[in-house]
Coordinates of C-alpha atoms in Angstrom, one line a residue:
Chain A
M21 CA 26.9 45.5 19.1
S22 CA 24.5 43.1 20.8
G23 CA 22.1 43.5 17.9
K24 CA 24.7 42.3 15.4
T25 CA 25.7 39.3 17.5
L26 CA 22.0 38.4 17.6
K27 CA 21.5 38.7 13.9
I28 CA 24.4 36.6 12.6
P29 CA 23.3 33.2 13.9
I30 CA 19.9 33.7 12.4
K31 CA 21.5 34.4 9.0
R32 CA 23.6 31.3 9.3
R33 CA 20.6 29.2 10.2
D34 CA 18.7 30.6 7.3
F35 CA 21.6 29.8 5.0
I36 CA 21.7 26.2 6.2
R37 CA 17.9 25.9 5.9
R38 CA 18.0 27.2 2.4
S39 CA 20.8 25.0 1.2
V40 CA 19.2 21.9 2.8
H41 CA 15.9 22.9 1.2
T42 CA 17.6 23.1 -2.2
V43 CA 19.5 19.8 -1.7
V44 CA 16.4 18.0 -0.7
G45 CA 14.4 19.5 -3.6
L46 CA 17.1 18.4 -6.0
T47 CA 17.1 14.9 -4.5
I48 CA 13.3 14.6 -4.9
G49 CA 13.7 15.8 -8.4
G50 CA 16.4 13.3 -9.1
I51 CA 14.4 10.4 -7.6
G52 CA 11.4 11.5 -9.7
G53 CA 13.6 11.6 -12.8
I54 CA 15.0 8.1 -12.2
L55 CA 11.5 6.8 -11.6
F56 CA 10.2 8.4 -14.7
S57 CA 12.9 6.8 -16.7
K58 CA 11.8 3.4 -15.4
S59 CA 8.1 4.1 -15.8
S60 CA 5.6 3.1 -18.4
S61 CA 2.6 5.2 -19.3
E62 CA 0.7 2.0 -19.2
E63 CA -1.1 0.8 -16.1
M64 CA -0.3 -2.7 -14.8
V65 CA -3.2 -4.9 -14.0
W66 CA -3.6 -8.2 -12.2
Q67 CA -4.2 -11.5 -13.9
L68 CA -4.0 -15.1 -13.1
D69 CA -2.2 -17.6 -15.3
P70 CA -4.7 -20.4 -16.0
N71 CA -1.8 -22.7 -16.8
I72 CA -0.5 -22.4 -13.2
C73 CA -3.9 -22.1 -11.5
I74 CA -4.9 -25.1 -9.4
Q75 CA -8.5 -24.1 -8.9
C76 CA -8.3 -24.1 -5.1
E77 CA -11.5 -21.9 -4.8
K78 CA -9.7 -19.2 -2.9
C79 CA -10.4 -16.6 -5.7
S80 CA -14.1 -16.7 -4.8
V81 CA -13.6 -15.5 -1.2
N82 CA -10.4 -13.5 -1.1
C83 CA -11.3 -10.6 -3.4
V84 CA -12.0 -7.3 -1.7
L85 CA -15.2 -7.1 -3.7
P86 CA -18.2 -8.8 -2.1
H87 CA -18.6 -10.8 -5.4
S88 CA -15.2 -11.7 -6.7
A89 CA -13.8 -10.1 -9.8
V90 CA -12.6 -13.6 -10.8
K91 CA -15.0 -15.4 -13.1
C92 CA -14.9 -18.6 -15.1
V93 CA -14.4 -18.0 -18.8
H94 CA -14.9 -20.5 -21.6
S95 CA -12.5 -21.1 -24.5
Y96 CA -15.0 -22.3 -27.1
S97 CA -12.1 -23.2 -29.4
M98 CA -10.9 -25.8 -27.0
C99 CA -14.2 -27.2 -25.9
G100 CA -15.3 -30.7 -26.9
Y101 CA -19.0 -29.8 -26.6
C102 CA -19.4 -33.0 -24.7
D103 CA -22.7 -34.4 -23.6
L104 CA -21.0 -35.8 -20.5
C105 CA -19.3 -32.6 -19.4
S106 CA -17.1 -33.0 -16.4
G107 CA -17.2 -29.3 -15.8
Y108 CA -21.0 -29.1 -15.8
L109 CA -22.2 -32.3 -14.3
Q110 CA -21.7 -33.6 -10.8
P111 CA -19.4 -36.6 -10.7
G112 CA -21.8 -39.6 -10.7
A113 CA -24.9 -37.6 -11.7
R114 CA -27.7 -40.0 -12.5
V115 CA -28.9 -38.2 -15.6
R116 CA -27.3 -35.7 -17.9
D117 CA -29.8 -32.9 -17.7
T118 CA -30.1 -29.3 -16.4
G119 CA -31.5 -30.3 -13.1
A120 CA -29.9 -28.5 -10.1
E121 CA -29.0 -31.8 -8.5
S122 CA -27.0 -32.8 -11.5
Q123 CA -25.0 -29.5 -11.8
L124 CA -21.5 -29.1 -10.4
C125 CA -21.8 -25.3 -10.4
P126 CA -23.0 -24.1 -6.9
S127 CA -24.7 -21.1 -8.3
G128 CA -26.1 -22.5 -11.5
A129 CA -24.1 -20.1 -13.6
I130 CA -23.4 -22.5 -16.5
K131 CA -26.0 -22.7 -19.2
R132 CA -26.2 -25.9 -21.2
T133 CA -27.9 -25.7 -24.6
F134 CA -28.3 -28.3 -27.2
V135 CA -26.5 -27.6 -30.5
E136 CA -26.8 -30.8 -32.5
D137 CA -26.5 -34.4 -31.7
P138 CA -24.3 -35.2 -29.7
Y139 CA -23.0 -31.7 -28.9
F140 CA -23.9 -29.3 -26.2
E141 CA -22.8 -25.7 -25.8
Y142 CA -21.9 -24.4 -22.3
T143 CA -22.0 -20.7 -21.6
I144 CA -21.1 -18.9 -18.4
D145 CA -23.5 -16.4 -16.9
E146 CA -21.0 -14.1 -15.2
K147 CA -23.7 -12.4 -13.1
L148 CA -24.2 -15.7 -11.4
C149 CA -20.6 -17.0 -11.5
I150 CA -18.8 -16.7 -8.1
G151 CA -15.4 -17.7 -9.4
C152 CA -15.0 -20.8 -7.3
G153 CA -13.5 -22.7 -10.2
K154 CA -15.2 -26.0 -9.4
C155 CA -16.2 -26.4 -13.1
A156 CA -12.6 -25.5 -14.2
K157 CA -11.3 -28.2 -11.9
G158 CA -13.7 -30.7 -13.4
C159 CA -12.9 -29.6 -16.9
N160 CA -9.1 -29.7 -16.3
S161 CA -9.2 -33.1 -14.7
F162 CA -11.2 -35.0 -17.2
G163 CA -11.9 -32.7 -20.1
N164 CA -10.1 -30.4 -22.5
G165 CA -9.5 -27.7 -19.9
S166 CA -11.6 -25.2 -21.8
L167 CA -13.2 -23.8 -18.7
Y168 CA -10.7 -21.7 -16.6
L169 CA -10.6 -18.7 -14.3
Q170 CA -9.8 -15.2 -15.3
N171 CA -9.8 -11.9 -13.5
R172 CA -12.5 -9.8 -15.2
H173 CA -11.4 -6.2 -15.7
D174 CA -14.9 -4.7 -15.9
R175 CA -15.2 -5.7 -12.2
C176 CA -11.6 -5.6 -10.9
L177 CA -10.6 -2.6 -8.8
N178 CA -7.0 -3.1 -9.6
C179 CA -5.8 -2.8 -6.0
N180 CA -2.2 -2.0 -5.5
Q181 CA -1.8 -5.3 -3.7
C182 CA -4.3 -7.8 -4.9
S183 CA -5.7 -9.6 -1.9
I184 CA -6.3 -12.8 -3.9
A185 CA -2.7 -12.8 -5.3
R186 CA -1.4 -12.5 -1.8
R187 CA -3.2 -15.7 -0.8
C188 CA -2.8 -17.7 -4.0
P189 CA -1.1 -21.0 -3.1
S190 CA 0.2 -21.6 -6.6
Q191 CA 1.5 -18.0 -7.1
A192 CA -0.4 -17.9 -10.4
W193 CA -1.2 -14.2 -10.1
K194 CA 1.0 -11.5 -11.7
R195 CA 0.9 -8.0 -12.9
V196 CA 0.4 -7.7 -16.7
P197 CA 0.3 -4.6 -18.9
A198 CA -3.2 -3.2 -19.3
S199 CA -3.0 -3.6 -23.1
Q200 CA -2.7 -7.4 -22.6
P201 CA -5.0 -7.8 -19.6
Y202 CA -5.9 -11.5 -20.1
I203 CA -3.9 -14.7 -20.3
L204 CA -6.2 -16.9 -22.5
K205 CA -6.1 -20.4 -23.6
G206 CA -6.7 -22.0 -27.0
D207 CA -7.2 -20.0 -30.1
E208 CA -8.3 -17.0 -28.1
S209 CA -4.8 -16.7 -26.7
N210 CA -3.7 -15.0 -29.9
K211 CA -6.0 -12.1 -29.0
F212 CA -3.3 -10.7 -26.7
L213 CA -0.2 -12.0 -28.2
K214 CA 2.9 -10.4 -26.8
S215 CA 4.6 -8.4 -29.5
Chain B
M13 CA 32.1 -43.0 -9.0
I14 CA 29.8 -45.9 -8.7
Q15 CA 28.0 -44.3 -5.9
S16 CA 27.4 -41.2 -7.8
R17 CA 26.1 -43.2 -10.7
I18 CA 23.7 -45.0 -8.4
H19 CA 22.7 -41.6 -7.0
R20 CA 22.1 -40.3 -10.5
G21 CA 20.1 -43.3 -11.3
K22 CA 17.9 -42.8 -8.2
I23 CA 17.3 -39.2 -9.2
F24 CA 16.2 -40.4 -12.6
I25 CA 13.9 -43.0 -11.2
F26 CA 12.5 -40.5 -8.8
A27 CA 11.9 -38.0 -11.7
F28 CA 10.3 -40.7 -13.8
L29 CA 8.0 -41.9 -11.1
F30 CA 6.9 -38.6 -9.5
V31 CA 7.9 -35.5 -11.4
F32 CA 7.2 -36.6 -14.9
P33 CA 3.5 -37.6 -14.5
L34 CA 2.9 -34.5 -12.5
F35 CA 4.5 -32.5 -15.3
C36 CA 2.2 -34.2 -17.8
M37 CA -0.8 -33.4 -15.6
S38 CA -0.1 -29.7 -15.7
Q39 CA -0.2 -29.8 -19.5
V40 CA -3.8 -30.7 -20.1
P41 CA -4.1 -32.6 -23.4
E42 CA -7.1 -32.3 -25.6
R43 CA -8.9 -35.4 -24.6
F44 CA -11.9 -34.8 -26.7
P45 CA -11.6 -33.7 -30.4
K46 CA -13.1 -30.5 -31.5
P47 CA -16.6 -31.2 -32.9
D48 CA -17.3 -31.0 -36.6
F49 CA -20.7 -29.3 -36.6
Q50 CA -23.2 -30.2 -39.3
T51 CA -25.5 -27.3 -38.6
D52 CA -24.5 -23.7 -39.2
Y53 CA -23.5 -23.2 -35.5
T54 CA -20.9 -20.6 -35.0
R55 CA -18.8 -20.4 -31.9
P56 CA -19.5 -17.5 -29.7
D57 CA -16.7 -15.0 -29.0
L58 CA -14.9 -14.9 -25.6
L59 CA -15.7 -11.5 -24.2
T60 CA -12.7 -9.7 -22.8
P61 CA -13.8 -6.5 -21.0
T62 CA -10.9 -4.0 -20.9
P63 CA -9.6 -2.4 -17.8
R64 CA -10.3 1.2 -16.9
A65 CA -8.9 3.4 -19.7
T66 CA -5.5 5.0 -19.2
A67 CA -7.0 8.4 -20.1
L68 CA -8.9 8.2 -16.8
E69 CA -5.7 7.9 -14.9
Y70 CA -4.7 11.3 -16.2
I71 CA -7.9 12.7 -14.7
D72 CA -6.7 11.3 -11.4
I73 CA -3.4 13.1 -11.8
F74 CA -5.3 16.3 -12.8
V75 CA -7.5 16.1 -9.7
L76 CA -4.5 15.5 -7.5
V77 CA -2.7 18.5 -8.8
A78 CA -5.8 20.7 -8.5
A79 CA -6.5 19.4 -5.0
L80 CA -3.0 20.0 -3.8
S81 CA -2.9 23.5 -5.3
L82 CA -6.3 24.4 -3.8
A83 CA -5.3 23.0 -0.4
S84 CA -2.2 25.1 -0.3
Y85 CA -4.1 28.2 -1.5
F86 CA -6.8 27.7 1.1
A87 CA -4.3 27.2 3.9
H88 CA -1.8 30.0 3.0
K89 CA -3.7 32.7 1.2
Q90 CA -7.3 32.3 2.3
R91 CA -6.6 30.9 5.8
S92 CA -10.0 29.3 5.6
R93 CA -10.7 26.2 7.7
R94 CA -14.2 26.0 6.0
N95 CA -12.7 25.7 2.5
I96 CA -10.1 23.2 3.7
F97 CA -12.8 21.1 5.2
L98 CA -14.9 21.3 2.0
L99 CA -11.9 20.2 -0.1
M100 CA -11.3 17.4 2.4
V101 CA -14.8 16.2 1.9
F102 CA -14.4 16.3 -1.8
S103 CA -11.1 14.3 -1.6
L104 CA -12.8 11.8 0.6
A105 CA -15.5 11.4 -1.9
Y106 CA -13.3 11.3 -5.0
F107 CA -10.0 9.5 -3.9
G108 CA -11.8 7.5 -1.2
F109 CA -15.3 6.4 -2.3
F110 CA -15.2 7.0 -6.0
R111 CA -11.6 5.7 -6.7
K112 CA -11.9 3.2 -3.9
G113 CA -8.7 4.4 -2.3
C114 CA -6.3 3.1 -4.9
V115 CA -3.8 4.3 -5.8
C116 CA -2.8 6.4 -2.9
S117 CA 0.4 8.2 -2.0
I118 CA 1.0 6.1 1.1
G119 CA 0.9 2.8 -0.8
A120 CA 3.0 4.3 -3.6
I121 CA 6.0 4.1 -1.3
Q122 CA 6.0 0.3 -1.8
N123 CA 5.8 0.5 -5.6
V124 CA 8.8 2.9 -5.6
S125 CA 10.8 0.6 -3.3
Y126 CA 9.7 -2.4 -5.4
V127 CA 10.9 -0.9 -8.7
V128 CA 14.3 0.0 -7.2
F129 CA 15.1 -3.6 -6.4
N130 CA 13.1 -5.2 -9.3
P131 CA 14.0 -3.3 -12.4
A132 CA 11.7 -5.6 -14.5
Y133 CA 8.7 -4.0 -13.0
A134 CA 7.5 -1.0 -15.0
I135 CA 6.1 1.5 -12.5
P136 CA 2.9 3.3 -13.8
L137 CA 3.2 7.0 -14.3
T138 CA 0.2 7.7 -12.0
V139 CA 2.0 6.0 -9.1
I140 CA 5.1 8.1 -9.5
V141 CA 3.0 11.3 -9.6
F142 CA 1.1 10.2 -6.5
F143 CA 4.4 9.6 -4.8
I144 CA 6.4 12.6 -5.8
L145 CA 3.8 15.5 -6.0
P146 CA 2.7 15.6 -2.4
L147 CA 6.4 15.5 -1.4
V148 CA 7.2 18.5 -3.6
F149 CA 4.1 20.4 -2.4
T150 CA 5.2 19.7 1.2
L151 CA 8.7 20.9 0.6
F152 CA 7.1 24.3 -0.4
Y153 CA 3.9 24.6 1.6
G154 CA 3.9 22.1 4.4
R155 CA 1.6 19.2 4.9
T156 CA -1.4 20.6 3.0
F157 CA -1.7 17.1 1.4
C158 CA -2.6 15.7 4.8
A159 CA -5.0 18.4 5.6
A160 CA -7.3 18.2 2.6
V161 CA -6.2 15.7 -0.1
C162 CA -5.4 12.3 1.6
P163 CA -8.6 10.2 1.8
L164 CA -7.2 8.3 4.8
G165 CA -6.7 11.5 6.7
A166 CA -10.0 12.9 5.6
I167 CA -12.1 9.9 6.9
Q168 CA -10.4 10.3 10.3
D169 CA -10.7 14.1 10.3
A170 CA -14.4 13.7 9.8
V171 CA -14.8 11.8 13.0
V172 CA -12.8 14.1 15.3
L173 CA -15.4 14.8 17.9
K174 CA -13.8 15.4 21.3
P175 CA -10.1 15.3 20.9
T176 CA -8.0 15.0 24.0
Q177 CA -4.3 15.9 24.3
V178 CA -2.0 12.9 24.3
P179 CA 0.5 13.0 27.1
S180 CA 3.8 14.1 25.7
R181 CA 5.7 10.9 26.9
L182 CA 3.2 8.6 25.3
E183 CA 3.2 10.8 22.2
N184 CA 7.0 10.5 21.9
V185 CA 6.9 6.7 22.3
L186 CA 4.1 6.3 19.8
G187 CA 5.9 8.6 17.4
V188 CA 8.5 5.9 16.7
L189 CA 5.9 3.5 15.3
P190 CA 5.6 5.2 11.8
Y191 CA 9.4 4.8 11.4
I192 CA 9.2 1.1 12.2
Y193 CA 6.2 0.7 9.9
L194 CA 8.0 2.6 7.1
G195 CA 11.1 0.4 7.5
L196 CA 9.2 -2.8 7.4
A197 CA 7.0 -1.7 4.5
V198 CA 10.1 -0.8 2.4
L199 CA 11.8 -4.1 3.4
F200 CA 8.8 -6.2 2.4
A201 CA 8.2 -4.3 -0.8
A202 CA 11.9 -4.4 -1.8
T203 CA 12.2 -8.1 -1.2
G204 CA 9.0 -8.7 -3.1
A205 CA 7.3 -10.2 -0.1
G206 CA 4.2 -8.0 -0.6
F207 CA 2.7 -4.6 0.1
I208 CA 1.9 -4.6 3.8
I209 CA 0.7 -1.0 3.8
C210 CA -2.1 -2.0 1.5
Q211 CA -2.7 -5.2 3.3
Y212 CA -3.2 -3.4 6.7
D213 CA -4.9 -0.3 5.4
P214 CA -7.6 0.1 8.0
F215 CA -9.9 2.3 6.0
I216 CA -10.0 0.7 2.6
G217 CA -12.9 -1.5 3.7
F218 CA -15.0 1.6 4.2
F219 CA -14.2 2.9 0.8
R220 CA -15.1 -0.4 -0.9
F221 CA -17.9 -1.4 1.4
G222 CA -16.3 -4.7 2.1
A223 CA -13.2 -6.2 3.7
D224 CA -12.0 -9.0 5.9
F225 CA -13.7 -9.3 9.2
N226 CA -10.5 -8.5 11.0
M227 CA -9.8 -5.4 8.9
V228 CA -13.4 -4.1 9.5
I229 CA -12.8 -4.5 13.2
L230 CA -9.5 -2.7 12.9
G231 CA -11.0 0.1 10.8
M232 CA -13.9 0.6 13.2
S233 CA -11.8 0.7 16.3
M234 CA -9.4 3.1 14.6
L235 CA -12.3 5.4 13.8
L236 CA -13.8 5.0 17.3
L237 CA -10.4 5.9 18.8
G238 CA -10.3 8.8 16.3
T239 CA -13.2 10.4 18.0
V240 CA -11.1 11.1 21.1
V241 CA -7.5 10.9 19.8
A242 CA -7.5 12.9 16.6
R243 CA -6.2 11.1 13.5
P244 CA -4.5 8.1 15.2
Y245 CA -3.4 6.5 11.9
C246 CA -1.8 9.7 10.6
R247 CA 0.1 10.4 13.8
Y248 CA 1.1 7.0 15.0
L249 CA 1.2 4.8 12.0
C250 CA 1.3 6.5 8.6
P251 CA 4.6 5.7 6.9
Y252 CA 4.2 8.4 4.3
G253 CA 3.7 10.9 7.1
V254 CA 7.4 10.2 8.1
L255 CA 8.6 11.6 4.8
L256 CA 6.1 14.5 4.9
N257 CA 7.2 15.3 8.4
W258 CA 10.9 15.6 7.3
L259 CA 10.1 17.7 4.3
S260 CA 7.6 19.9 6.1
R261 CA 10.3 20.9 8.6
L262 CA 12.3 22.2 5.6
S263 CA 9.3 23.8 3.9
K264 CA 9.8 27.1 2.3
K265 CA 6.5 28.5 3.5
H266 CA 4.5 27.0 6.3
V267 CA 1.1 28.1 7.8
R268 CA 1.4 30.0 11.0
I269 CA -1.2 30.4 13.7
T270 CA -1.3 34.1 13.5
P271 CA -1.4 36.2 10.4
D272 CA 0.4 38.9 12.3
E273 CA 2.8 38.7 15.2
C274 CA 2.1 36.5 18.2
N275 CA 1.2 38.3 21.4
N276 CA 1.2 35.2 23.6
C277 CA -2.5 35.5 24.4
R278 CA -2.7 31.8 24.9
L279 CA -6.0 31.6 23.2
C280 CA -4.8 29.0 20.6
E281 CA -3.1 26.9 23.2
E282 CA -5.7 24.1 23.3
S283 CA -6.9 24.5 19.7
C284 CA -4.8 21.9 18.0
P285 CA -6.2 18.3 18.3
F286 CA -2.9 16.9 17.0
G287 CA -0.7 18.4 19.6
A288 CA 1.3 20.3 17.0
I289 CA 1.5 23.7 18.7
K290 CA 4.7 24.7 20.3
K291 CA 4.4 26.7 23.5
P292 CA 6.9 29.4 24.6
D293 CA 9.5 28.0 26.9
E294 CA 9.1 28.1 30.6
D295 CA 12.2 29.0 32.6
V296 CA 14.3 25.9 32.9
P297 CA 16.6 25.7 35.9
L298 CA 20.3 25.6 35.2
E299 CA 20.8 22.2 36.8
T300 CA 18.3 20.6 34.4
K301 CA 20.1 22.2 31.5
Q302 CA 23.4 20.8 32.7
V303 CA 21.9 17.4 33.1
D304 CA 20.5 17.6 29.6
V305 CA 23.9 18.5 28.2
K306 CA 25.5 15.5 30.0
R307 CA 22.7 13.2 28.7
L308 CA 23.3 14.5 25.2
A309 CA 27.0 13.8 25.4
V310 CA 26.3 10.2 26.6
L311 CA 23.8 9.8 23.7
F312 CA 26.4 10.8 21.1
I313 CA 28.8 8.3 22.6
V314 CA 26.3 5.4 22.6
L315 CA 24.9 6.3 19.2
P316 CA 27.1 4.0 17.2
V317 CA 26.5 1.2 19.7
V318 CA 22.8 1.6 19.4
L319 CA 23.0 1.7 15.6
L320 CA 25.0 -1.5 15.5
G321 CA 22.9 -3.2 18.1
S322 CA 19.5 -2.5 16.5
G323 CA 20.9 -3.4 13.1
W324 CA 22.0 -6.7 14.5
V325 CA 18.6 -7.3 16.1
G326 CA 17.0 -6.4 12.7
S327 CA 19.2 -8.9 10.8
R328 CA 18.4 -11.6 13.4
L329 CA 14.7 -11.2 12.7
Y330 CA 15.2 -12.4 9.2
A331 CA 13.6 -15.8 9.9
P332 CA 10.2 -14.7 11.0
L333 CA 10.2 -11.7 8.6
S334 CA 11.1 -13.7 5.6
R335 CA 8.3 -16.1 6.2
G336 CA 6.1 -13.3 4.9
H337 CA 7.5 -14.1 1.4
A338 CA 5.5 -16.8 -0.4
T339 CA 8.6 -18.5 -1.8
V340 CA 10.3 -18.8 1.6
S341 CA 7.2 -20.2 3.3
L342 CA 6.7 -22.6 0.4
A343 CA 10.3 -23.8 0.7
E344 CA 9.8 -24.4 4.4
E345 CA 6.7 -26.4 3.8
I346 CA 8.4 -28.5 1.2
L347 CA 11.3 -29.0 3.6
L348 CA 8.8 -30.2 6.3
E349 CA 7.2 -32.6 3.9
N350 CA 10.5 -34.0 2.5
S351 CA 11.8 -34.6 6.0
G352 CA 8.6 -36.6 6.7
K353 CA 7.5 -34.4 9.6
R354 CA 4.3 -33.6 7.8
T355 CA 2.4 -36.1 5.7
E356 CA -0.5 -34.0 4.4
M357 CA 0.2 -31.8 1.4
T358 CA -1.1 -28.2 1.3
N359 CA -2.5 -26.5 -1.7
A360 CA 0.7 -24.6 -2.2
T361 CA 3.0 -27.7 -2.0
K362 CA 0.6 -29.6 -4.3
A363 CA 0.8 -26.8 -6.8
F364 CA 4.5 -26.6 -6.6
R365 CA 5.0 -30.3 -7.1
A366 CA 2.7 -30.2 -10.0
S367 CA 4.7 -27.5 -11.7
G368 CA 7.7 -29.8 -12.0
K369 CA 10.1 -27.2 -10.8
P370 CA 13.2 -28.7 -9.0
T371 CA 13.2 -28.3 -5.3
E372 CA 16.9 -27.3 -5.4
E373 CA 15.9 -24.3 -7.5
L374 CA 13.2 -23.3 -5.0
F375 CA 15.6 -23.7 -2.0
A376 CA 18.2 -21.5 -3.8
E377 CA 15.6 -18.9 -4.4
A378 CA 14.4 -19.0 -0.8
N379 CA 18.0 -18.8 0.4
S380 CA 18.7 -15.7 -1.6
I381 CA 15.5 -14.1 -0.4
Q382 CA 16.5 -14.9 3.2
H383 CA 19.9 -13.3 2.5
N384 CA 18.1 -10.2 1.2
F385 CA 16.1 -10.1 4.4
K386 CA 19.3 -10.4 6.5
V387 CA 20.9 -7.4 4.7
G388 CA 17.7 -5.5 4.7
G389 CA 17.2 -6.2 8.4
W390 CA 20.6 -4.6 9.1
I391 CA 19.6 -1.5 7.3
V392 CA 16.1 -1.2 8.7
G393 CA 17.3 -2.0 12.2
G394 CA 20.0 0.6 12.0
F395 CA 17.6 3.1 10.6
I396 CA 15.2 2.5 13.5
G397 CA 18.1 2.8 16.0
L398 CA 19.2 6.1 14.4
V399 CA 15.6 7.4 14.6
L400 CA 15.4 6.4 18.3
C401 CA 18.7 8.3 19.0
L402 CA 17.7 11.3 17.0
K403 CA 14.3 11.5 18.8
L404 CA 16.1 11.4 22.2
I405 CA 18.6 14.0 21.1
G406 CA 15.7 16.1 20.0
L407 CA 14.2 15.8 23.4
F408 CA 17.4 17.1 25.1
M409 CA 18.2 19.8 22.6
R410 CA 16.2 22.8 23.5
K411 CA 15.5 25.3 20.8
R412 CA 14.5 28.6 22.2
Q413 CA 10.7 29.2 21.7
I414 CA 9.4 32.7 22.4
E415 CA 5.9 32.5 21.0
Y416 CA 3.1 30.2 20.1
D417 CA 3.9 28.6 16.7
V418 CA 3.2 25.4 14.9
D419 CA 5.5 22.4 15.1
K420 CA 6.3 22.3 11.4
G421 CA 6.9 18.5 11.3
K422 CA 3.6 17.6 13.0
C423 CA 1.3 20.3 11.8
L424 CA -1.1 19.1 9.1
S425 CA -2.1 22.6 8.0
C426 CA -5.7 21.8 8.8
G427 CA -6.4 25.4 9.8
R428 CA -8.3 24.7 13.0
C429 CA -6.1 27.1 15.1
F430 CA -6.5 30.1 12.7
A431 CA -9.8 31.3 14.1
Y432 CA -8.5 31.2 17.7
C433 CA -6.0 34.0 17.1
P434 CA -7.2 37.5 17.8
Y435 CA -5.2 38.9 14.9
E436 CA -7.0 36.5 12.6
Q437 CA -10.2 38.1 13.9
V438 CA -8.7 41.5 13.1
R439 CA -7.8 40.3 9.6
L440 CA -11.4 39.2 9.1
G441 CA -12.6 42.6 10.4
I442 CA -14.5 41.2 13.3
I443 CA -12.6 43.0 16.1
T444 CA -10.3 46.0 16.1
P445 CA -6.5 45.8 16.4
E446 CA -6.7 47.6 19.8
E447 CA -9.0 44.9 21.1
A448 CA -6.7 42.2 19.9
D449 CA -3.7 43.9 21.5
K450 CA -5.4 44.0 24.9
M451 CA -5.9 40.2 24.8
G452 CA -2.2 39.5 25.0
S453 CA 1.0 41.1 26.0
R454 CA 2.7 42.0 22.7
E455 CA 5.1 44.5 24.3
V456 CA 6.1 42.3 27.1
K457 CA 8.2 39.6 25.7
P458 CA 10.7 39.1 28.4
K459 CA 12.1 35.9 27.1
Q460 CA 12.9 37.2 23.6
F461 CA 16.0 39.0 24.6
R462 CA 17.3 36.4 26.9
A463 CA 21.0 36.0 26.0

């Protein structure tokens, strides 16, 4: 008799356990199903919109990487190939040459090469570029705006919460599909045209 | 009528004077024409290195599935602490140092809450898998994910040197923190304010060899604390641990200390650094029981009051909380500047004014976000109140415990206690069953048949 009364509550408990287990399992499955229906097989990656960017220099210091994943890129199709380049030369530089004292770039990452009179080509050495955007600011203020910042995906770790995006004052950062990972200016913008 | 016309005129002049030039500034014109080269110069291409291939994400998923299966196998079938430890080191190396700690299951909570309230966001498949799979495995095999797969758990487990038992009162108080953290993380992610779990991840700096100074300090102190209080983040902060705790209680199978039947030898008593071993009850005096029942009754009566109260407190906190959202803080700065209380513009307000977006639109957005925070505050506050009440109820409800067993919610299935059990030694063929029997009192289980 006493054995029976002992057994019954255990059975009931087991039954409750089992049904709760099933219900919870189904719930997780349901949540999973709903999420899958909203999912994309494609990764989302971080990018900054150069049309919103104000070149505040925060990109260079707020990346989790010791050397920021943000680099300056150059849209050659927009560039005026100016001799007096406001993205390359210090404002009020005495001479237009490649001397360190004339350069705006703090790390000397822009290379100035003579093309033909009066044109000069400017290329970015990404190994040296720190992503401060000083050149981009100069080019945007007085030039064609062909120098601008982009998040470089060979370096970016694609953090779940980008620590630059969090501190961006102009809210220029957003998640973009990995198949269109850059927001480019000029003719190059056709490269990742949204279909 | 006239007044409104004047008013409209003012707005127009204002727009013409301030907004229009700013708007023009944002659209940079081509000030210098494109050169017409005489030489055969060709423009170089703009290089666009691609992100990590999606195929590699599937490798992550595969590794996760394999690690979870192996962890469950090691814990349940092999009962081998050594293999669990080796797998843990592998996970630390792969998910931690190789994949730099992203994406992780803990952070995936936020992506999931974000997608629920922002349907435009397409949640990546890997994130879903990282969120769902450990939950499913926990529902079947207990928290084997925590034991050997989670890189955050692994880095703390590696520094457990001299663990001390946390006093049960302190443990109970600290045990509420993960619920608050979970509530806030979901609130912030759902309102689009940001992913605070990622922001305050103390160990990500180690995985990436670089972080904020503050975060490095936090991570170091967490690891230092971890030498004496085992896995402090897992036990007193981890929001994903809350979900795993619930599911682990319902788990179909869960690791047990003994492979056989407990003989109350007490050898395993101090073996768990996480305080997850339940001891057999001591005799509780009848008066204490009666007091407990009274307290329980009171708790059930005040439960709705506590729920409403904490919900109200949560909703009142909307102002400081919503400041975590960039739009709200921007709107407040704009308001300050417009009222003339601040004369110097910040980068954010400069950028906003240059964008030419009307301030009314910004204020409307900020208001709706604050409203979301109010509603969310009610829910999160109520949730925390409910958790507090349930924890108290759990303290006063005594479930009869007759032998040494794991606390299914807290147990991380790390396997440290296995070797302490004499019957485990029998299973491994080190001692004979008779020797094991002598260590405890298997026959004498006086409390088992207490009515």
